[in-house]
Amino acid sequence: MTSAGVTAETARGFARCPACGLITYTRRLVRTGRVCPECGAHGRLSAPERLAQLLDEGSATALPADDPVRDPLAFTDSRAYPDRLALARRATGLTEAVVCARGTIGGQPVTVAVMDFGFLGGSLGTVVGDRITRAAEAALAERTPLIIVTASGGARMQEGVFSLMQMAKVSHAVAALDDAGLLTVSIITEPTFGGVAASFATCTDVLIAEPGARMGFAGPRVIEQTVRERLPEGFQTAGFLLEHGMIDMVVPRGELRLVLCRLLAVTRPSVFAEVADMVIRDPATLPEVDAWDVVRAARDPARPTTLDYATALLDGFVELHGDRLAGDCPAIVGGVGVLLGRPVLLLGHQKGHDTRELVRRRFGMASPEGYRKSSRLLRLAAKLELPVVTLVDTPGAYPGIAAEQRGQALAIAEIIKQLCSLPVPVVSVVTGEGGSGGALALAVADRVLCRESGFYSVISPEGCSAILWKDAAAAPQAARALRLGARHLLASSVVDGVVPEPSDPAAAMAAVGDAVAVTLAALDHTDRRELVANRRARFRRF
């Protein structure tokens, strides 16, 4: 076992955790799913143990699998390759380094491929590639989500270039599930390296890592020997991967089933709930409010944030992280859940309720990583045919030097263009500030709504007053000149409706949820090509 997990049990039925040194009964360790009860270090599970942990009891049915001994190179190092295979089979009770099965998770049918590091380091050989490919083909034929649990040192050297070809073969099989609109999930366990990490492990829709799991193309030893540098603490571990935008989440083993159940829930058909239509569509029914009072109300830190809406309105919300390139911007959050019986993808700017969180999330001002994360999640929505709900509340895109160096303008332009052609319904709600292109990037929608005290503008009133009045103190005057407020937005058709705003925060959030549900229902039966054409026509009119 590695330092990331609990050692194998001793002959007396005890095991010692190398991370904290705790010695515990093996039976207790089995009950915890081989997670150290003291420090939480995750030990390795065999493929059969993993299947038992993930799938509903009694639901697993093994997929047909042949177990030939393939030795295309007649490879021998200190031992002939067929002999190594025979030893691995005796030691593990398995015929190869992956076990594939059908089953259910929370009653939802799935196809699962589980790699086993105990069998030749979970290496990717031709039989392993065949089995995972056949699992993907079974998922395609039966239209079930595919879940892959990875544990591998990489491609199998004893099979040479034939093992290398498995990277492309399995990736093609996963790509076919993309084309069919079927959910794919990778569960990254300790370790996942080489050709597995550089192919099917990281080309799924959702990447979940166990705590302490390491993933990378090259292993730490290879990197250190190549670049002659000492690696930083925690390099390539789950926390590092999350921070750098490479995975969606880190989930302790005991919570995996719950998270998978929530993800699988969004693949089920909608069960529509009837709600009253309270959206205001006549600007004459809205009171005249001073524009500066609107600005101050929209910036009130007590207003609900996107995560508040997600928690209050969506059943089983699962937040997804990372742009899969460089980082995870905290100023934009997104994920999937069920809104009044309807699976949706939610995206929104995230501010905060106190100074610490406001600063950490840069007051809702997104970086390029935030817009690229949004773009990735929009592709997922299109694949799974999920309606998109966006919540806008930002002073604008983050204007820092690093953001410019990483392509802020390009990131905003790309997501605006993407939304112009997204083949699923999109409803946007301006819940607070709608500042400049940073707001528009999430508001290219079929229908745009605004809360009564929200506003939408080409620039902040402070920015406008500094440029045109040469005095930032003239912000209230600039706000009035810009005619900020929901009444003007509705009268000019910039928004299609205004959401009433009760004084009770819970009721105000519920009003937003009902307004979105009503608006999505009106778009339900629109042909997708017509949907895109109408969306483009909506903006063409301005």
Coordinates of C-alpha atoms in Angstrom, one line a residue:
M1 CA 0.0 0.0 0.0
T2 CA 1.1 3.6 -0.6
S3 CA 1.3 6.3 2.0
A4 CA -2.1 7.6 0.9
G5 CA -3.9 4.5 2.2
V6 CA -4.1 2.0 5.0
T7 CA -1.8 -1.0 4.8
A8 CA -2.9 -4.5 4.2
E9 CA -4.1 -6.3 7.3
T10 CA -1.7 -8.5 9.2
A11 CA -2.1 -12.1 10.0
R12 CA -3.6 -11.3 13.4
G13 CA -6.4 -9.2 11.8
F14 CA -4.9 -5.8 12.4
A15 CA -3.9 -3.0 10.0
R16 CA -1.7 0.0 10.4
C17 CA -2.3 3.4 8.7
P18 CA 1.0 4.7 7.3
A19 CA -0.4 8.2 7.3
C20 CA -1.1 8.5 11.1
G21 CA 0.2 5.2 12.5
L22 CA -3.2 4.1 13.9
I23 CA -3.5 0.3 14.3
T24 CA -7.0 -0.9 14.0
Y25 CA -9.0 -4.1 13.6
T26 CA -9.3 -5.3 10.0
R27 CA -13.0 -5.8 10.5
R28 CA -13.4 -2.2 11.6
L29 CA -11.4 -1.1 8.6
V30 CA -13.7 -3.1 6.3
R31 CA -16.7 -1.4 7.8
T32 CA -15.3 2.0 7.1
G33 CA -14.6 1.1 3.4
R34 CA -10.9 0.9 4.1
V35 CA -10.8 4.5 5.2
C36 CA -8.7 5.2 8.3
P37 CA -11.1 6.1 11.1
E38 CA -8.5 8.4 12.7
C39 CA -7.1 10.5 9.8
G40 CA -9.4 9.7 6.9
A41 CA -6.6 8.3 4.7
H42 CA -8.2 6.2 1.9
G43 CA -6.8 2.7 1.4
R44 CA -7.1 0.8 -1.9
L45 CA -10.1 -1.3 -2.6
S46 CA -10.1 -4.3 -4.9
A47 CA -12.4 -4.2 -7.9
P48 CA -15.0 -6.5 -6.3
E49 CA -15.0 -4.4 -3.1
R50 CA -15.5 -1.3 -5.2
L51 CA -18.4 -2.8 -7.0
A52 CA -20.0 -3.8 -3.8
Q53 CA -19.5 -0.3 -2.4
L54 CA -21.0 1.6 -5.4
L55 CA -23.8 -0.6 -6.7
D56 CA -27.1 -1.3 -5.1
E57 CA -27.0 -4.6 -3.2
G58 CA -27.7 -7.6 -5.5
S59 CA -27.9 -5.5 -8.6
A60 CA -24.4 -6.3 -10.1
T61 CA -24.3 -8.5 -13.2
A62 CA -20.8 -9.1 -14.7
L63 CA -20.4 -8.2 -18.3
P64 CA -19.2 -11.1 -20.5
A65 CA -15.4 -11.1 -20.6
D66 CA -12.9 -13.4 -22.2
D67 CA -9.5 -13.8 -20.5
P68 CA -6.9 -14.7 -23.1
V69 CA -3.2 -14.5 -22.4
R70 CA -2.0 -12.0 -25.1
D71 CA 1.7 -11.8 -25.4
P72 CA 2.2 -10.1 -28.8
L73 CA 5.9 -9.3 -28.2
A74 CA 6.9 -12.6 -26.5
F75 CA 8.1 -10.2 -23.8
T76 CA 10.5 -11.3 -21.0
D77 CA 12.3 -9.2 -18.4
S78 CA 13.2 -11.1 -15.2
R79 CA 10.2 -13.3 -15.9
A80 CA 8.2 -14.2 -19.0
Y81 CA 5.0 -12.1 -19.4
P82 CA 2.6 -15.1 -19.3
D83 CA 4.1 -16.1 -16.0
R84 CA 3.6 -12.6 -14.6
L85 CA -0.1 -12.8 -15.7
A86 CA -0.5 -16.2 -14.0
L87 CA 1.0 -14.8 -10.8
A88 CA -1.3 -11.8 -10.8
R89 CA -4.3 -14.0 -11.4
R90 CA -3.4 -16.2 -8.4
A91 CA -2.7 -13.2 -6.2
T92 CA -5.9 -11.3 -6.9
G93 CA -8.4 -13.9 -7.9
L94 CA -9.1 -11.7 -11.0
T95 CA -8.4 -12.6 -14.7
E96 CA -7.4 -9.0 -15.6
A97 CA -6.9 -5.5 -14.2
V98 CA -10.5 -4.4 -14.8
V99 CA -13.9 -5.7 -13.9
C100 CA -17.0 -4.5 -15.8
A101 CA -20.6 -4.9 -14.7
R102 CA -24.2 -3.7 -15.1
G103 CA -26.1 -2.6 -12.0
T104 CA -28.0 0.1 -10.4
I105 CA -27.1 3.1 -8.2
G106 CA -30.1 4.4 -6.3
G107 CA -32.3 2.4 -8.6
Q108 CA -30.8 4.0 -11.7
P109 CA -29.3 1.6 -14.3
V110 CA -25.6 2.1 -14.9
T111 CA -22.7 0.4 -16.6
V112 CA -19.5 0.3 -14.5
A113 CA -15.8 -0.4 -15.3
V114 CA -13.6 -0.7 -12.2
M115 CA -9.8 -1.0 -12.5
D116 CA -7.8 -2.9 -9.9
F117 CA -4.3 -1.6 -9.1
G118 CA -3.5 -4.9 -7.4
F119 CA -3.3 -6.6 -10.9
L120 CA 0.0 -5.6 -12.5
G121 CA -0.5 -2.0 -11.2
G122 CA -3.8 -1.7 -13.0
S123 CA -1.9 -1.3 -16.2
L124 CA -3.7 -0.8 -19.5
G125 CA -3.2 -3.8 -21.7
T126 CA -5.2 -5.0 -24.7
V127 CA -7.6 -7.1 -22.7
V128 CA -8.2 -4.2 -20.3
G129 CA -8.8 -1.9 -23.3
D130 CA -11.2 -4.4 -24.8
R131 CA -13.2 -4.8 -21.6
I132 CA -13.6 -1.1 -21.0
T133 CA -14.5 -0.5 -24.7
R134 CA -17.1 -3.3 -24.5
A135 CA -18.5 -1.7 -21.3
A136 CA -18.9 1.6 -23.2
E137 CA -20.5 -0.2 -26.1
A138 CA -23.0 -1.9 -23.6
A139 CA -23.8 1.5 -22.1
L140 CA -24.4 2.8 -25.6
A141 CA -26.6 -0.1 -26.6
E142 CA -28.6 0.0 -23.4
R143 CA -28.5 3.9 -23.1
T144 CA -27.2 3.9 -19.5
P145 CA -24.6 6.2 -17.9
L146 CA -21.0 4.9 -17.8
I147 CA -19.0 5.1 -14.7
I148 CA -15.2 4.3 -14.8
V149 CA -13.2 3.8 -11.6
T150 CA -9.5 4.3 -12.4
A151 CA -6.5 3.0 -10.6
S152 CA -3.5 2.5 -12.9
G153 CA 0.2 3.2 -13.4
G154 CA -0.4 3.6 -17.1
A155 CA -0.1 1.6 -20.3
R156 CA 1.3 -2.0 -20.0
M157 CA 4.9 -2.1 -21.1
Q158 CA 4.9 -5.8 -21.7
E159 CA 2.4 -5.3 -24.6
G160 CA 4.4 -2.5 -26.2
V161 CA 2.7 -0.3 -28.8
F162 CA -0.5 -2.5 -28.7
S163 CA -1.1 -1.2 -25.2
L164 CA -0.6 2.4 -26.5
M165 CA -3.4 1.9 -29.0
Q166 CA -5.8 1.2 -26.2
M167 CA -5.7 4.9 -25.2
A168 CA -7.3 5.8 -28.5
K169 CA -9.6 2.8 -28.7
V170 CA -11.3 3.4 -25.3
S171 CA -11.4 7.2 -26.0
H172 CA -13.3 6.5 -29.2
A173 CA -15.8 4.4 -27.3
V174 CA -16.3 7.2 -24.7
A175 CA -16.7 9.7 -27.6
A176 CA -19.6 7.6 -29.0
L177 CA -21.4 8.1 -25.6
D178 CA -20.9 11.9 -26.1
D179 CA -22.5 11.7 -29.5
A180 CA -25.4 9.7 -27.9
G181 CA -26.0 12.2 -25.1
L182 CA -25.2 9.7 -22.3
L183 CA -23.6 10.8 -19.0
T184 CA -20.0 9.6 -18.3
V185 CA -18.3 9.8 -15.0
S186 CA -14.7 9.0 -13.9
I187 CA -13.9 8.3 -10.3
I188 CA -10.2 8.9 -9.8
T189 CA -8.5 6.8 -7.2
E190 CA -4.9 6.4 -6.0
P191 CA -3.0 6.3 -8.3
T192 CA -4.1 7.2 -11.9
F193 CA -1.1 7.9 -14.2
G194 CA 0.2 7.7 -17.7
G195 CA -1.9 6.5 -20.6
V196 CA -5.0 6.1 -18.5
A197 CA -4.9 9.6 -17.2
A198 CA -4.1 10.9 -20.7
S199 CA -7.1 9.2 -22.3
F200 CA -10.5 7.9 -21.0
A201 CA -10.0 8.8 -17.3
T202 CA -10.1 12.5 -18.1
C203 CA -12.4 12.7 -21.1
T204 CA -15.6 12.0 -19.3
D205 CA -18.2 14.6 -18.4
V206 CA -17.6 14.6 -14.6
L207 CA -14.3 13.9 -12.8
I208 CA -14.5 12.9 -9.1
A209 CA -11.4 12.2 -7.1
E210 CA -11.1 10.5 -3.8
P211 CA -9.2 12.4 -1.1
G212 CA -5.5 11.9 -1.5
A213 CA -5.7 10.3 -5.0
R214 CA -2.9 11.3 -7.4
M215 CA -3.3 11.8 -11.1
G216 CA -1.0 12.9 -13.8
F217 CA 0.6 12.0 -17.1
A218 CA 4.1 11.6 -15.7
G219 CA 4.7 10.2 -12.2
P220 CA 6.6 12.2 -9.6
R221 CA 9.7 10.2 -9.9
V222 CA 9.9 10.7 -13.6
I223 CA 9.2 14.4 -13.3
E224 CA 11.9 14.9 -10.7
Q225 CA 14.5 12.9 -12.6
T226 CA 13.7 14.8 -15.8
V227 CA 13.5 18.4 -14.6
R228 CA 15.8 18.0 -11.7
E229 CA 13.5 20.0 -9.4
R230 CA 11.8 19.1 -6.1
L231 CA 8.1 18.9 -6.5
P232 CA 5.8 21.1 -4.3
E233 CA 3.9 19.6 -1.4
G234 CA 0.7 17.9 -2.5
F235 CA 1.7 18.0 -6.2
Q236 CA -0.7 15.9 -8.4
T237 CA -3.0 15.1 -5.4
A238 CA -6.8 15.5 -5.5
G239 CA -6.6 18.9 -3.7
F240 CA -4.0 20.2 -6.2
L241 CA -6.1 19.0 -9.1
L242 CA -9.2 20.7 -7.8
E243 CA -7.4 24.0 -7.2
H244 CA -6.0 23.9 -10.7
G245 CA -9.3 23.2 -12.4
M246 CA -8.6 19.7 -13.5
I247 CA -11.4 17.9 -11.7
D248 CA -14.9 18.7 -10.6
M249 CA -14.8 17.6 -7.0
V250 CA -13.1 15.7 -4.2
V251 CA -15.5 13.3 -2.5
P252 CA -14.8 11.0 0.5
R253 CA -15.5 7.4 -0.2
G254 CA -18.5 7.2 2.1
E255 CA -20.3 10.0 0.1
L256 CA -19.7 8.7 -3.4
R257 CA -23.0 6.9 -3.8
L258 CA -24.9 10.0 -2.7
V259 CA -23.1 12.2 -5.2
L260 CA -23.6 9.7 -8.0
C261 CA -27.3 9.4 -7.2
R262 CA -27.6 13.1 -7.5
L263 CA -25.7 13.2 -10.8
L264 CA -27.8 10.4 -12.2
A265 CA -31.0 12.1 -11.2
V266 CA -30.5 14.8 -13.9
T267 CA -30.6 12.1 -16.6
R268 CA -34.1 11.1 -15.7
P269 CA -37.1 12.6 -17.6
S270 CA -38.7 15.7 -16.2
V271 CA -41.8 15.6 -14.0
F272 CA -43.3 19.0 -14.4
A273 CA -44.8 20.9 -11.4
E274 CA -47.5 23.4 -12.0
V275 CA -46.7 26.9 -10.6
A276 CA -48.5 30.2 -10.8
D277 CA -47.2 32.7 -13.3
M278 CA -46.5 35.9 -11.3
V279 CA -43.9 37.4 -13.7
I280 CA -44.6 41.1 -14.4
R281 CA -44.7 41.9 -18.1
D282 CA -46.3 45.4 -18.1
P283 CA -43.8 48.1 -17.1
A284 CA -46.7 50.4 -16.2
T285 CA -47.4 48.2 -13.2
L286 CA -43.9 48.8 -11.7
P287 CA -43.4 51.8 -9.4
E288 CA -40.9 54.5 -10.3
V289 CA -37.8 54.0 -8.1
D290 CA -34.8 56.3 -7.9
A291 CA -32.0 54.7 -9.9
W292 CA -29.4 55.2 -7.2
D293 CA -31.7 53.5 -4.7
V294 CA -31.9 50.6 -7.2
V295 CA -28.1 50.4 -7.3
R296 CA -27.8 50.3 -3.5
A297 CA -30.5 47.7 -3.2
A298 CA -28.9 45.5 -5.9
R299 CA -25.6 45.6 -4.0
D300 CA -27.0 44.7 -0.6
P301 CA -24.7 41.8 0.7
A302 CA -27.8 40.3 2.4
R303 CA -29.3 39.4 -1.0
P304 CA -29.3 35.7 -2.0
T305 CA -26.3 34.5 -3.9
T306 CA -26.3 31.9 -6.6
L307 CA -25.4 29.2 -4.1
D308 CA -28.2 30.3 -1.9
Y309 CA -30.6 29.9 -4.9
A310 CA -29.1 26.5 -5.7
T311 CA -29.6 25.2 -2.2
A312 CA -33.1 26.6 -1.9
L313 CA -34.5 25.8 -5.3
L314 CA -32.7 22.7 -6.7
D315 CA -33.1 19.2 -5.4
G316 CA -29.8 17.3 -5.2
F317 CA -27.7 20.2 -6.5
V318 CA -24.1 19.1 -7.3
E319 CA -21.6 21.9 -7.9
L320 CA -19.0 21.2 -10.7
H321 CA -15.6 22.8 -10.7
G322 CA -12.8 23.7 -13.0
D323 CA -12.1 24.8 -16.6
R324 CA -10.0 21.6 -17.1
L325 CA -7.2 23.9 -18.2
A326 CA -5.8 26.1 -15.5
G327 CA -8.1 26.8 -12.5
D328 CA -11.4 27.1 -10.9
C329 CA -12.8 30.7 -10.7
P330 CA -14.8 31.2 -7.4
A331 CA -16.7 34.1 -8.9
I332 CA -18.8 31.8 -11.1
V333 CA -20.4 28.7 -9.8
G334 CA -22.3 26.0 -11.7
G335 CA -23.7 22.6 -11.4
V336 CA -26.7 20.4 -12.0
G337 CA -29.9 19.7 -10.0
V338 CA -33.7 19.4 -10.3
L339 CA -35.9 22.5 -10.3
L340 CA -39.5 21.7 -9.5
G341 CA -39.2 18.3 -11.2
R342 CA -37.1 19.5 -14.1
P343 CA -33.4 18.6 -14.4
V344 CA -31.4 21.8 -15.2
L345 CA -27.9 23.1 -15.3
L346 CA -27.4 26.2 -13.2
L347 CA -24.7 28.9 -13.7
G348 CA -24.3 32.1 -11.9
H349 CA -22.0 34.8 -10.5
Q350 CA -21.2 34.3 -6.8
K351 CA -20.5 37.2 -4.5
G352 CA -20.9 36.5 -0.7
H353 CA -22.5 37.8 2.4
D354 CA -19.4 39.0 4.3
T355 CA -16.2 40.8 3.5
R356 CA -14.0 37.6 3.6
E357 CA -16.2 35.8 1.1
L358 CA -16.7 38.9 -1.1
V359 CA -12.9 39.3 -1.3
R360 CA -12.3 35.6 -2.0
R361 CA -14.9 35.6 -4.8
R362 CA -13.7 39.0 -6.1
F363 CA -17.2 40.5 -5.6
G364 CA -18.5 38.2 -8.3
M365 CA -16.1 39.5 -11.0
A366 CA -15.1 36.4 -13.0
S367 CA -11.7 35.5 -14.5
P368 CA -11.2 33.8 -17.8
E369 CA -11.2 30.5 -15.9
G370 CA -14.8 31.3 -14.8
Y371 CA -16.1 31.8 -18.3
R372 CA -14.2 28.8 -19.6
K373 CA -15.7 26.7 -16.8
S374 CA -19.1 28.0 -17.8
S375 CA -18.4 27.1 -21.4
R376 CA -17.5 23.5 -20.4
L377 CA -20.7 23.2 -18.4
L378 CA -22.8 24.6 -21.3
R379 CA -21.4 21.8 -23.5
L380 CA -22.5 19.3 -20.9
A381 CA -26.0 20.8 -20.9
A382 CA -26.2 20.6 -24.7
K383 CA -25.0 17.0 -24.6
L384 CA -27.5 15.9 -21.9
E385 CA -30.3 18.2 -23.3
L386 CA -30.6 20.1 -20.0
P387 CA -32.2 23.5 -19.9
V388 CA -29.8 26.2 -18.7
V389 CA -30.6 28.7 -16.0
T390 CA -28.2 31.6 -15.4
L391 CA -28.2 34.0 -12.5
V392 CA -26.5 37.3 -13.1
D393 CA -25.0 39.4 -10.3
T394 CA -21.7 41.0 -11.1
P395 CA -20.1 44.5 -11.3
G396 CA -18.4 43.2 -14.4
A397 CA -15.6 40.8 -15.5
Y398 CA -12.4 40.9 -13.4
P399 CA -10.1 43.6 -14.9
G400 CA -6.8 42.4 -13.4
I401 CA -3.5 42.1 -15.2
A402 CA -3.4 38.3 -14.9
A403 CA -7.0 38.1 -16.4
E404 CA -5.8 40.0 -19.4
Q405 CA -2.8 37.8 -19.8
R406 CA -5.0 34.7 -19.8
G407 CA -7.4 36.1 -22.4
Q408 CA -10.3 37.7 -20.6
A409 CA -11.8 39.3 -23.7
L410 CA -11.5 36.0 -25.7
A411 CA -13.1 34.0 -22.9
I412 CA -16.1 36.3 -22.8
A413 CA -16.4 36.5 -26.6
E414 CA -16.3 32.7 -26.9
I415 CA -19.1 32.1 -24.3
I416 CA -21.3 34.7 -25.9
K417 CA -20.9 33.1 -29.3
Q418 CA -21.5 29.6 -27.7
L419 CA -24.8 30.8 -26.2
C420 CA -25.9 32.1 -29.6
S421 CA -26.0 28.6 -30.9
L422 CA -26.7 26.5 -27.7
P423 CA -29.4 24.0 -28.7
V424 CA -31.3 23.9 -25.4
P425 CA -33.5 26.5 -23.7
V426 CA -31.7 29.2 -21.8
V427 CA -33.3 31.5 -19.2
S428 CA -31.4 34.2 -17.4
V429 CA -32.3 36.2 -14.3
V430 CA -30.6 39.4 -13.3
T431 CA -30.7 38.9 -9.6
G432 CA -28.6 41.9 -8.6
E433 CA -26.1 43.8 -10.6
G434 CA -25.8 43.3 -14.3
G435 CA -22.5 44.9 -15.1
S436 CA -21.2 45.2 -18.7
G437 CA -19.9 42.3 -20.8
G438 CA -19.2 40.3 -17.7
A439 CA -22.9 40.1 -17.1
L440 CA -23.9 39.7 -20.8
A441 CA -21.6 36.6 -21.0
L442 CA -24.2 34.7 -18.9
A443 CA -27.3 36.5 -20.3
V444 CA -27.5 35.6 -24.0
A445 CA -30.7 33.7 -23.4
D446 CA -34.1 32.9 -24.9
R447 CA -35.7 34.8 -22.1
V448 CA -34.1 37.3 -19.7
L449 CA -35.8 38.2 -16.4
C450 CA -34.9 40.7 -13.7
R451 CA -35.7 41.0 -10.1
E452 CA -37.5 44.2 -9.2
S453 CA -34.5 45.7 -7.6
G454 CA -32.0 44.5 -10.1
F455 CA -30.3 46.5 -12.8
Y456 CA -28.4 45.9 -16.1
S457 CA -26.0 48.4 -17.5
V458 CA -23.2 49.0 -20.0
I459 CA -21.0 50.3 -17.2
S460 CA -21.1 50.9 -13.4
P461 CA -22.4 54.3 -12.4
E462 CA -19.1 55.0 -10.7
G463 CA -17.2 54.1 -13.9
C464 CA -19.6 56.3 -16.0
S465 CA -19.3 59.3 -13.7
A466 CA -15.5 59.0 -13.5
I467 CA -15.2 59.0 -17.3
L468 CA -17.9 61.5 -18.3
W469 CA -18.3 63.7 -15.2
K470 CA -14.6 63.4 -14.2
D471 CA -15.8 62.7 -10.7
A472 CA -16.7 59.3 -9.2
A473 CA -18.9 61.1 -6.6
A474 CA -21.3 61.8 -9.4
A475 CA -22.3 58.1 -9.5
P476 CA -26.0 58.8 -8.4
Q477 CA -26.3 61.3 -11.2
A478 CA -24.8 58.8 -13.7
A479 CA -27.2 56.1 -12.5
R480 CA -30.2 58.3 -13.2
A481 CA -28.8 59.3 -16.6
L482 CA -28.3 55.6 -17.4
R483 CA -31.9 55.0 -16.3
L484 CA -30.9 52.0 -14.2
G485 CA -33.8 49.9 -13.0
A486 CA -36.2 47.1 -13.9
R487 CA -38.9 49.4 -15.2
H488 CA -36.8 50.8 -17.9
L489 CA -35.4 47.4 -18.8
L490 CA -38.9 46.0 -19.3
A491 CA -40.2 49.0 -21.2
S492 CA -37.3 48.7 -23.6
S493 CA -37.6 44.9 -24.0
V494 CA -34.1 44.3 -22.7
V495 CA -35.7 42.0 -20.3
D496 CA -38.9 40.0 -21.0
G497 CA -40.3 40.1 -17.5
V498 CA -39.7 41.2 -13.9
V499 CA -39.8 38.9 -10.9
P500 CA -41.8 40.3 -7.9
E501 CA -39.6 40.7 -4.9
P502 CA -41.2 39.9 -1.5
S503 CA -39.4 41.2 1.5
D504 CA -39.0 37.7 2.9
P505 CA -35.7 36.3 1.4
A506 CA -37.1 32.7 1.2
A507 CA -40.2 33.9 -0.6
A508 CA -38.1 36.1 -2.9
M509 CA -36.0 33.0 -3.9
A510 CA -39.1 30.9 -4.4
A511 CA -40.5 33.6 -6.7
V512 CA -37.3 33.4 -8.9
G513 CA -37.7 29.6 -9.0
D514 CA -41.3 29.8 -10.0
A515 CA -40.6 32.4 -12.6
V516 CA -37.9 30.3 -14.2
A517 CA -40.1 27.2 -14.2
V518 CA -42.9 29.1 -15.9
T519 CA -40.6 30.5 -18.5
L520 CA -39.0 27.2 -19.2
A521 CA -42.4 25.6 -19.6
A522 CA -43.3 28.1 -22.3
L523 CA -40.1 27.1 -24.2
D524 CA -40.7 23.3 -23.9
H525 CA -42.2 22.5 -27.2
T526 CA -40.0 24.8 -29.3
D527 CA -38.0 23.0 -32.0
R528 CA -34.3 23.4 -31.2
R529 CA -33.4 25.0 -34.5
E530 CA -36.3 27.4 -34.0
L531 CA -35.1 28.1 -30.5
V532 CA -31.7 29.2 -31.7
A533 CA -33.2 31.2 -34.5
N534 CA -35.5 33.0 -32.2
R535 CA -32.7 33.7 -29.7
R536 CA -30.6 35.3 -32.4
A537 CA -33.6 37.3 -33.6
R538 CA -34.2 38.5 -30.1
F539 CA -30.8 40.2 -30.0
R540 CA -30.9 41.2 -33.6
R541 CA -33.8 43.6 -32.7
F542 CA -31.7 45.8 -30.5

